[in-house]
C-alpha atoms as a PDB file:
ATOM      1  CA  UNK A   1      81.203 120.021   1.980  1.00  0.00           C
ATOM      2  CA  UNK A   2      80.989 116.505   3.355  1.00  0.00           C
ATOM      3  CA  UNK A   3      78.785 113.809   1.861  1.00  0.00           C
ATOM      4  CA  UNK A   4      76.399 112.012   4.238  1.00  0.00           C
ATOM      5  CA  UNK A   5      75.213 108.418   3.808  1.00  0.00           C
ATOM      6  CA  UNK A   6      71.881 107.260   5.257  1.00  0.00           C
ATOM      7  CA  UNK A   7      70.385 103.763   5.494  1.00  0.00           C
ATOM      8  CA  UNK A   8      67.545 103.114   3.058  1.00  0.00           C
ATOM      9  CA  UNK A   9      66.033 106.315   1.689  1.00  0.00           C
ATOM     10  CA  UNK A  10      67.043 108.436   4.675  1.00  0.00           C
ATOM     11  CA  UNK A  11      64.369 110.814   5.891  1.00  0.00           C
ATOM     12  CA  UNK A  12      63.908 113.910   8.029  1.00  0.00           C
ATOM     13  CA  UNK A  13      64.975 112.319  11.294  1.00  0.00           C
ATOM     14  CA  UNK A  14      67.615 109.978   9.889  1.00  0.00           C
ATOM     15  CA  UNK A  15      71.173 110.215  11.166  1.00  0.00           C
ATOM     16  CA  UNK A  16      74.078 109.439   8.820  1.00  0.00           C
ATOM     17  CA  UNK A  17      75.934 106.167   9.324  1.00  0.00           C
ATOM     18  CA  UNK A  18      78.883 107.440   7.256  1.00  0.00           C
ATOM     19  CA  UNK A  19      80.387 110.867   6.522  1.00  0.00           C
ATOM     20  CA  UNK A  20      82.728 111.229   3.537  1.00  0.00           C
ATOM     21  CA  UNK A  21      85.186 114.147   3.508  1.00  0.00           C
ATOM     22  CA  UNK A  22      87.757 114.384   0.752  1.00  0.00           C
ATOM     23  CA  UNK A  23      88.814 110.804   0.059  1.00  0.00           C
ATOM     24  CA  UNK A  24      88.199 109.440   3.569  1.00  0.00           C
ATOM     25  CA  UNK A  25      85.021 108.021   5.121  1.00  0.00           C
ATOM     26  CA  UNK A  26      84.238 108.262   8.843  1.00  0.00           C
ATOM     27  CA  UNK A  27      81.644 106.407  10.928  1.00  0.00           C
ATOM     28  CA  UNK A  28      78.651 108.473  11.991  1.00  0.00           C
ATOM     29  CA  UNK A  29      79.226 112.187  11.704  1.00  0.00           C
ATOM     30  CA  UNK A  30      83.005 112.036  12.043  1.00  0.00           C
ATOM     31  CA  UNK A  31      84.641 114.503  14.426  1.00  0.00           C
ATOM     32  CA  UNK A  32      88.005 116.013  15.263  1.00  0.00           C
ATOM     33  CA  UNK A  33      89.645 112.838  16.518  1.00  0.00           C
ATOM     34  CA  UNK A  34      87.855 110.351  14.261  1.00  0.00           C
ATOM     35  CA  UNK A  35      89.945 107.880  12.282  1.00  0.00           C
ATOM     36  CA  UNK A  36      88.793 106.984   8.754  1.00  0.00           C
ATOM     37  CA  UNK A  37      87.206 103.563   8.291  1.00  0.00           C
ATOM     38  CA  UNK A  38      87.613 103.711   4.483  1.00  0.00           C
ATOM     39  CA  UNK A  39      89.871 105.563   2.055  1.00  0.00           C
ATOM     40  CA  UNK A  40      89.492 105.716  -1.711  1.00  0.00           C
ATOM     41  CA  UNK A  41      92.134 106.449  -4.304  1.00  0.00           C
ATOM     42  CA  UNK A  42      91.250 106.466  -7.986  1.00  0.00           C
ATOM     43  CA  UNK A  43      88.622 103.757  -8.395  1.00  0.00           C
ATOM     44  CA  UNK A  44      89.826 101.578  -5.491  1.00  0.00           C
ATOM     45  CA  UNK A  45      88.596 101.551  -1.886  1.00  0.00           C
ATOM     46  CA  UNK A  46      90.835 100.582   1.039  1.00  0.00           C
ATOM     47  CA  UNK A  47      90.101  99.728   4.676  1.00  0.00           C
ATOM     48  CA  UNK A  48      91.331 102.464   7.054  1.00  0.00           C
ATOM     49  CA  UNK A  49      94.120 104.659   5.726  1.00  0.00           C
ATOM     50  CA  UNK A  50      95.862 103.355   2.604  1.00  0.00           C
ATOM     51  CA  UNK A  51      99.355 102.010   3.171  1.00  0.00           C
ATOM     52  CA  UNK A  52     102.107 101.226   0.703  1.00  0.00           C
ATOM     53  CA  UNK A  53     101.309  97.555   0.109  1.00  0.00           C
ATOM     54  CA  UNK A  54      97.575  97.530   0.896  1.00  0.00           C
ATOM     55  CA  UNK A  55      95.203  95.689  -1.412  1.00  0.00           C
ATOM     56  CA  UNK A  56      91.818  97.260  -2.183  1.00  0.00           C
ATOM     57  CA  UNK A  57      88.733  95.727  -0.569  1.00  0.00           C
ATOM     58  CA  UNK A  58      86.605  96.998  -3.473  1.00  0.00           C
ATOM     59  CA  UNK A  59      86.917  98.413  -6.980  1.00  0.00           C
ATOM     60  CA  UNK A  60      84.452 100.690  -8.754  1.00  0.00           C
ATOM     61  CA  UNK A  61      83.901 100.363 -12.496  1.00  0.00           C
ATOM     62  CA  UNK A  62      81.256 102.627 -13.997  1.00  0.00           C
ATOM     63  CA  UNK A  63      78.330 102.518 -11.574  1.00  0.00           C
ATOM     64  CA  UNK A  64      79.097  99.035 -10.251  1.00  0.00           C
ATOM     65  CA  UNK A  65      81.099  98.085  -7.161  1.00  0.00           C
ATOM     66  CA  UNK A  66      83.108  94.836  -7.121  1.00  0.00           C
ATOM     67  CA  UNK A  67      84.749  93.054  -4.198  1.00  0.00           C
ATOM     68  CA  UNK A  68      88.562  93.208  -4.324  1.00  0.00           C
ATOM     69  CA  UNK A  69      89.992  93.769  -7.782  1.00  0.00           C
ATOM     70  CA  UNK A  70      87.457  93.163 -10.550  1.00  0.00           C
ATOM     71  CA  UNK A  71      87.908  89.934 -12.482  1.00  0.00           C
ATOM     72  CA  UNK A  72      86.470  88.886 -15.832  1.00  0.00           C
ATOM     73  CA  UNK A  73      83.381  87.042 -14.575  1.00  0.00           C
ATOM     74  CA  UNK A  74      82.812  88.873 -11.275  1.00  0.00           C
ATOM     75  CA  UNK A  75      79.314  90.030 -10.364  1.00  0.00           C
ATOM     76  CA  UNK A  76      78.904  93.439  -8.710  1.00  0.00           C
ATOM     77  CA  UNK A  77      78.180  93.551  -4.975  1.00  0.00           C
ATOM     78  CA  UNK A  78      76.395  96.894  -5.437  1.00  0.00           C
ATOM     79  CA  UNK A  79      75.046  99.195  -8.136  1.00  0.00           C
ATOM     80  CA  UNK A  80      74.958 102.994  -7.848  1.00  0.00           C
ATOM     81  CA  UNK A  81      72.183 105.115  -9.324  1.00  0.00           C
ATOM     82  CA  UNK A  82      72.252 108.921  -9.611  1.00  0.00           C
ATOM     83  CA  UNK A  83      68.968 110.665  -8.715  1.00  0.00           C
ATOM     84  CA  UNK A  84      67.877 114.263  -8.212  1.00  0.00           C
ATOM     85  CA  UNK A  85      68.479 113.986  -4.451  1.00  0.00           C
ATOM     86  CA  UNK A  86      71.878 112.280  -4.654  1.00  0.00           C
ATOM     87  CA  UNK A  87      73.018 108.672  -5.095  1.00  0.00           C
ATOM     88  CA  UNK A  88      71.046 105.529  -4.322  1.00  0.00           C
ATOM     89  CA  UNK A  89      72.923 102.311  -3.532  1.00  0.00           C
ATOM     90  CA  UNK A  90      71.392  98.931  -4.453  1.00  0.00           C
ATOM     91  CA  UNK A  91      72.693  95.517  -3.446  1.00  0.00           C
ATOM     92  CA  UNK A  92      73.848  93.539  -6.493  1.00  0.00           C
ATOM     93  CA  UNK A  93      72.046  94.484  -9.683  1.00  0.00           C
ATOM     94  CA  UNK A  94      68.701  96.194  -8.960  1.00  0.00           C
ATOM     95  CA  UNK A  95      65.413  94.698 -10.118  1.00  0.00           C
ATOM     96  CA  UNK A  96      62.078  96.369 -10.781  1.00  0.00           C
ATOM     97  CA  UNK A  97      60.886  96.644  -7.182  1.00  0.00           C
ATOM     98  CA  UNK A  98      64.177  96.779  -5.281  1.00  0.00           C
ATOM     99  CA  UNK A  99      64.632  99.414  -2.590  1.00  0.00           C
ATOM    100  CA  UNK A 100      68.015 101.098  -2.027  1.00  0.00           C
ATOM    101  CA  UNK A 101      70.101  99.941   0.926  1.00  0.00           C
ATOM    102  CA  UNK A 102      71.563 103.463   1.269  1.00  0.00           C
ATOM    103  CA  UNK A 103      71.187 107.025   0.023  1.00  0.00           C
ATOM    104  CA  UNK A 104      74.116 109.448  -0.232  1.00  0.00           C
ATOM    105  CA  UNK A 105      73.548 113.197  -0.244  1.00  0.00           C
ATOM    106  CA  UNK A 106      76.374 115.326  -1.575  1.00  0.00           C
ATOM    107  CA  UNK A 107      79.576 113.854  -2.884  1.00  0.00           C
ATOM    108  CA  UNK A 108      80.102 111.791  -5.989  1.00  0.00           C
ATOM    109  CA  UNK A 109      80.181 108.243  -7.215  1.00  0.00           C
ATOM    110  CA  UNK A 110      83.048 107.197  -4.933  1.00  0.00           C
ATOM    111  CA  UNK A 111      81.222 108.506  -1.847  1.00  0.00           C
ATOM    112  CA  UNK A 112      78.263 106.305  -2.783  1.00  0.00           C
ATOM    113  CA  UNK A 113      80.620 103.367  -3.380  1.00  0.00           C
ATOM    114  CA  UNK A 114      82.069 103.847   0.130  1.00  0.00           C
ATOM    115  CA  UNK A 115      78.560 103.570   1.580  1.00  0.00           C
ATOM    116  CA  UNK A 116      78.048 100.310  -0.330  1.00  0.00           C
ATOM    117  CA  UNK A 117      81.374  98.863   0.840  1.00  0.00           C
ATOM    118  CA  UNK A 118      80.717  99.878   4.449  1.00  0.00           C
ATOM    119  CA  UNK A 119      77.307  98.179   4.504  1.00  0.00           C
ATOM    120  CA  UNK A 120      78.178  95.058   2.518  1.00  0.00           C
ATOM    121  CA  UNK A 121      81.826  94.260   3.339  1.00  0.00           C
ATOM    122  CA  UNK A 122      82.468  95.572   6.845  1.00  0.00           C
END
């Protein structure tokens, strides 16, 4: 089953801005002829389909997403939080009253990380 990513907290009438199937993410609800906008392999996320010498645009470590390859003093661009309904994506490190920038239903941590990368880096 495909994971669906919604802006903010989603809602009854919300339409997904990203659909994640397998290790590829498609804009909107995907489709037969859709090309992936993101691909993830291990804990790294790539733009489009991953090629032989491609560098990742983001790396996931734990529940934090970092731009490019994570360095020693890098700050996360997004933080992922697992809830009963799915994953919530927060920009940077969340504070007390922060609202999620995206919600992902279905899928795992990497599906939520793809939603963060799509919103913040593309």
